[in-house]
Coordinates of C-alpha atoms and ligand atoms in Angstrom, one line a residue:
M1 CA 70.5 105.1 94.5
F2 CA 72.0 102.2 95.5
S3 CA 69.1 99.9 96.0
L4 CA 69.9 99.3 92.1
L5 CA 73.2 97.6 93.0
T6 CA 71.3 95.7 96.3
E7 CA 68.8 94.6 93.6
F8 CA 71.3 93.7 91.2
F9 CA 73.1 91.5 94.0
A10 CA 69.7 89.9 95.0
E11 CA 69.3 89.0 91.3
H12 CA 72.7 87.5 90.5
E13 CA 73.9 84.7 92.8
R14 CA 78.1 84.8 91.1
I15 CA 79.1 87.9 90.1
F16 CA 82.5 88.7 88.3
V17 CA 84.0 92.0 89.5
L18 CA 86.4 93.9 87.6
T19 CA 87.9 96.9 89.9
G20 CA 90.2 99.9 88.8
A21 CA 91.9 102.9 90.2
G22 CA 88.8 104.5 91.9
V23 CA 88.8 101.5 94.8
S24 CA 91.9 103.0 95.8
T25 CA 91.7 106.4 95.7
A26 CA 89.9 106.6 99.3
S27 CA 93.4 105.1 100.6
G28 CA 94.8 107.9 99.2
I29 CA 96.1 106.5 95.9
P30 CA 95.1 109.4 93.1
D31 CA 92.9 108.1 90.1
Y32 CA 94.5 108.6 86.5
R33 CA 91.7 109.9 84.5
D34 CA 89.3 112.8 85.5
E35 CA 85.5 112.4 85.1
H36 CA 85.8 112.9 81.7
G37 CA 88.0 110.3 80.7
D38 CA 91.0 112.6 79.8
W39 CA 94.8 112.1 81.5
K40 CA 95.0 113.7 84.6
H41 CA 98.7 113.8 84.9
Q42 CA 101.3 112.8 82.1
Q43 CA 100.8 109.3 81.2
P44 CA 102.8 106.3 82.0
M45 CA 105.6 104.7 81.2
E46 CA 106.0 102.8 77.9
Y47 CA 107.3 99.6 77.4
Q48 CA 109.6 100.2 74.8
E49 CA 110.3 103.0 76.0
F50 CA 111.4 101.9 79.5
V51 CA 113.5 98.7 77.6
E52 CA 115.1 101.0 75.1
R53 CA 116.4 103.9 77.2
H54 CA 118.6 104.5 79.9
E55 CA 117.5 107.6 80.8
A56 CA 113.8 106.6 81.0
R57 CA 114.6 103.9 83.8
Q58 CA 116.4 106.3 85.6
R59 CA 113.2 108.8 85.2
Y60 CA 111.2 106.3 85.5
W61 CA 112.9 104.3 88.8
A62 CA 113.4 107.9 90.4
R63 CA 109.8 109.0 90.4
S64 CA 109.0 105.1 91.3
F65 CA 111.0 105.4 94.6
I66 CA 109.3 108.3 95.4
G67 CA 105.7 107.3 94.6
W68 CA 106.4 103.2 96.0
Q69 CA 106.9 104.8 99.5
R70 CA 103.2 106.2 99.4
F71 CA 102.1 102.7 98.2
N72 CA 103.6 100.8 100.7
H73 CA 101.9 103.1 103.1
A74 CA 98.4 102.7 101.9
R75 CA 95.9 100.6 103.8
P76 CA 92.6 99.2 102.2
N77 CA 89.3 101.4 102.2
R78 CA 85.7 99.9 102.8
A79 CA 85.5 99.1 99.1
H80 CA 88.6 96.3 99.2
L81 CA 87.2 95.0 102.4
A82 CA 83.2 94.9 101.2
L83 CA 84.8 92.8 98.4
A84 CA 86.6 90.7 100.0
R85 CA 83.5 90.0 102.6
L86 CA 81.4 89.2 99.2
E87 CA 84.3 86.7 98.1
Q88 CA 83.6 85.1 101.8
L89 CA 80.1 85.2 101.2
H90 CA 80.8 82.8 98.1
R91 CA 78.8 85.9 96.1
L92 CA 81.9 86.5 93.4
T93 CA 83.6 84.3 90.9
R94 CA 86.9 86.4 90.8
T95 CA 87.7 90.0 91.5
V96 CA 89.9 91.3 88.5
T97 CA 91.5 94.5 89.2
Q98 CA 93.4 96.3 87.4
N99 CA 95.7 98.4 90.0
V100 CA 98.9 97.5 91.0
D101 CA 98.9 98.5 94.4
G102 CA 98.4 95.3 96.1
L103 CA 95.4 96.7 98.1
H104 CA 92.8 93.6 97.3
Q105 CA 95.1 91.5 98.7
R106 CA 96.1 93.1 102.1
A107 CA 91.9 93.7 102.4
G108 CA 91.9 89.5 102.1
S109 CA 90.6 88.8 98.8
R110 CA 92.0 85.2 97.7
Q111 CA 89.9 84.4 94.6
L112 CA 91.8 87.3 92.6
T113 CA 94.0 88.3 89.5
E114 CA 96.0 91.7 90.0
L115 CA 95.8 91.7 85.7
H116 CA 98.2 94.2 85.2
G117 CA 100.8 92.7 87.8
S118 CA 102.2 94.2 91.4
L119 CA 104.8 96.5 92.3
A120 CA 105.6 94.7 95.3
T121 CA 108.1 92.8 92.9
V122 CA 111.0 93.4 90.2
A123 CA 112.6 90.9 87.7
C124 CA 115.1 90.8 85.2
L125 CA 114.2 91.2 81.7
D126 CA 117.2 88.8 80.8
C127 CA 117.5 85.9 83.0
G128 CA 113.8 86.7 84.9
A129 CA 115.6 86.6 88.0
V130 CA 113.1 88.2 90.7
I131 CA 113.9 90.4 93.7
E132 CA 111.0 91.9 96.4
R133 CA 110.4 95.7 95.7
V134 CA 112.1 96.1 99.4
S135 CA 115.3 95.4 98.0
M136 CA 114.8 97.7 95.1
Q137 CA 114.7 100.3 97.0
Q138 CA 116.9 99.9 99.5
Q139 CA 119.5 99.6 96.3
L140 CA 118.4 103.3 94.7
L141 CA 118.9 104.6 98.0
K142 CA 121.9 103.4 98.5
R143 CA 123.4 104.2 95.3
N144 CA 121.3 107.8 95.3
P145 CA 121.0 109.0 98.8
A146 CA 119.4 112.5 97.4
L147 CA 116.2 110.4 96.7
A148 CA 115.5 110.3 100.3
D149 CA 114.8 113.9 100.7
L150 CA 112.5 113.8 97.8
T151 CA 109.2 115.2 98.0
A152 CA 106.7 114.9 95.1
Q153 CA 103.2 114.1 93.7
I154 CA 102.3 110.4 93.4
A155 CA 100.6 109.1 90.1
A156 CA 98.3 106.1 90.6
D157 CA 101.1 103.6 88.7
G158 CA 103.0 104.0 91.7
D159 CA 105.1 107.1 89.2
A160 CA 105.8 110.5 90.9
H161 CA 106.0 114.3 89.6
L162 CA 109.3 115.1 90.1
N163 CA 110.9 118.7 90.2
D164 CA 113.6 120.2 89.8
F165 CA 115.4 117.1 90.1
D166 CA 117.6 115.8 87.3
T167 CA 117.3 112.3 86.7
C168 CA 120.2 111.5 84.1
K169 CA 122.6 111.1 87.5
V170 CA 120.3 108.4 89.1
D171 CA 123.2 105.0 89.3
L172 CA 120.6 102.4 88.9
P173 CA 121.0 98.7 90.4
A174 CA 121.3 95.9 87.7
C175 CA 120.3 92.1 88.4
A176 CA 122.6 90.6 90.6
S177 CA 122.8 87.2 88.8
C178 CA 123.3 89.0 84.8
G179 CA 123.6 92.5 85.1
G180 CA 120.3 92.8 83.2
I181 CA 117.8 95.8 83.1
L182 CA 115.3 95.5 86.0
K183 CA 111.7 96.2 85.7
P184 CA 108.7 96.5 87.9
Q185 CA 106.6 92.9 87.7
V186 CA 103.6 95.5 86.1
V187 CA 102.7 95.5 83.0
F188 CA 103.3 98.9 81.0
F189 CA 101.4 100.5 78.3
G190 CA 102.5 98.6 75.0
E191 CA 102.8 95.2 76.9
S192 CA 100.6 92.9 76.8
V193 CA 98.9 90.8 79.3
P194 CA 100.0 87.3 79.8
A195 CA 97.6 85.1 78.0
A196 CA 97.0 82.6 80.5
R197 CA 96.0 85.2 83.3
V198 CA 93.4 86.5 80.4
E199 CA 92.4 83.0 80.1
S200 CA 91.5 82.3 83.7
C201 CA 89.7 85.8 83.8
F202 CA 87.4 84.7 81.0
H203 CA 87.1 81.2 82.5
A204 CA 85.7 83.2 85.8
L205 CA 84.1 85.4 83.9
A206 CA 81.8 82.2 82.1
S207 CA 80.7 80.4 85.7
A208 CA 79.5 83.9 86.5
D209 CA 75.5 85.4 86.1
A210 CA 76.4 89.1 85.9
M211 CA 79.3 91.7 85.9
L212 CA 80.2 94.2 88.3
V213 CA 82.7 97.2 87.2
V214 CA 84.1 99.6 90.4
G215 CA 86.2 102.7 90.2
S216 CA 87.1 101.8 86.2
S217 CA 86.5 103.8 83.1
L218 CA 87.5 101.0 81.4
M219 CA 89.9 103.3 78.5
V220 CA 92.3 100.4 78.9
Y221 CA 91.5 97.5 76.5
S222 CA 92.4 94.8 79.0
G223 CA 89.8 95.8 81.4
F224 CA 87.4 97.0 78.7
R225 CA 87.5 93.2 76.8
F226 CA 85.8 91.8 79.9
V227 CA 82.9 93.8 79.7
R228 CA 82.7 93.6 76.1
A229 CA 82.5 89.6 76.5
A230 CA 80.0 90.1 79.4
H231 CA 78.0 91.7 76.8
N232 CA 78.0 89.5 74.1
A233 CA 77.6 86.6 76.3
G234 CA 74.6 88.0 77.4
I235 CA 76.2 88.5 81.0
P236 CA 74.6 91.7 82.5
V237 CA 77.1 94.5 83.6
A238 CA 76.6 97.5 85.8
A239 CA 78.8 99.8 87.2
I240 CA 80.1 101.9 89.9
N241 CA 82.2 105.1 88.8
R242 CA 82.1 108.7 88.7
G243 CA 82.2 109.7 85.3
K244 CA 81.8 108.6 82.2
T245 CA 83.1 104.9 81.4
R246 CA 84.1 103.1 77.8
A247 CA 80.9 101.0 78.2
D248 CA 78.3 103.9 79.2
E249 CA 76.2 102.5 76.3
I250 CA 76.2 98.7 77.1
L251 CA 76.0 98.7 80.9
S252 CA 72.5 97.5 82.6
F253 CA 72.8 100.7 84.9
K254 CA 75.2 102.9 86.3
I255 CA 76.0 104.5 90.1
S256 CA 78.0 107.6 89.6
Q257 CA 78.8 107.1 93.5
D258 CA 81.8 106.8 96.0
C259 CA 82.9 103.1 95.5
A260 CA 83.1 102.5 99.3
T261 CA 79.8 103.7 100.4
A262 CA 77.8 101.9 97.6
L263 CA 79.2 98.3 98.2
S264 CA 79.0 99.1 101.7
S265 CA 75.6 99.5 101.6
V266 CA 75.0 96.1 99.6
L267 CA 76.6 94.5 102.0
E268 CA 74.4 95.8 104.7
N269 CA 71.9 94.0 102.8
I270 CA 73.3 91.4 102.1
D271 CA 74.7 89.8 105.3
I272 CA 71.0 90.9 107.1
D273 CA 69.5 88.6 104.6
A274 CA 72.2 85.9 104.8
G275 CA 71.0 86.1 108.7
F276 CA 67.6 85.5 108.2
Y277 CA 68.4 83.0 106.0
H278 CA 70.4 81.0 108.6
Q279 CA 67.7 81.1 111.3
N280 CA 64.6 79.9 108.4
L281 CA 67.2 77.2 107.8
V282 CA 67.6 76.4 111.0
V283 CA 63.9 76.6 112.2
T284 CA 63.1 74.5 109.0
Q285 CA 65.3 71.4 110.0
C286 CA 64.4 71.4 113.2
P287 CA 60.3 71.2 113.3
D288 CA 60.4 68.9 116.5
K289 CA 62.1 72.0 118.6
L290 CA 59.4 74.5 117.7
Ligands
ZN301 ZN1 119.2 88.9 85.6

């Protein structure tokens, strides 16, 4: 099964990678959707609701306070590390992730676009001031000591499910500069990905000769559009994903397996080939030493 993917890497030199929640499940961050592409948990916060309703923000920050602790302790898994290594081997034009957990960065990926932003920073919706998430957590805890005792199950956006906790009593910190509303620097549902960020991804896709989707059902348009663009440009697209994706009909092939195992297998083959190539190069360049 994995040899298909190894062949894919052998046939294509520069690959554009798009990752989703499935790449982080082995790091203990649950996936959004089941194998049929349906929501496993309640839907994440909508942008309009967050901006317009104080109660929605209270609910969001209470859940997210708990969720962040789990995120902050998560570590990159073999899938993140394999992609970082593939980048070092100059096999990737870009890694674009739909995840907001920062794990690709921690694994060492540098040619990286966090399409939906990152939970690590918080910005004021009014004046644009940015603070570290850690500072937001401290402020939330200081105002709401009861949050420390809560245990809850988290979802893939860092949100968490709180039972028996009255979020209407949550005392929210405001922007220290202007008193404005604070929001994590992630793209919520109903909000657009910044145009410049999307453009830079399309640019990286144009220089690729293939695209690989890793751990995404592609149900969200912000990621799906890259698959559609690749397909329209005649760039082959493969996927590693457990279960259905929105692009199943246009994929060259799909591997319904664990991301970490599939990518590690590819990497082993490539690294062996790289060593073989290097040895031959040395021999060819120094014939007098034979
Ligand atoms: Zn402000």
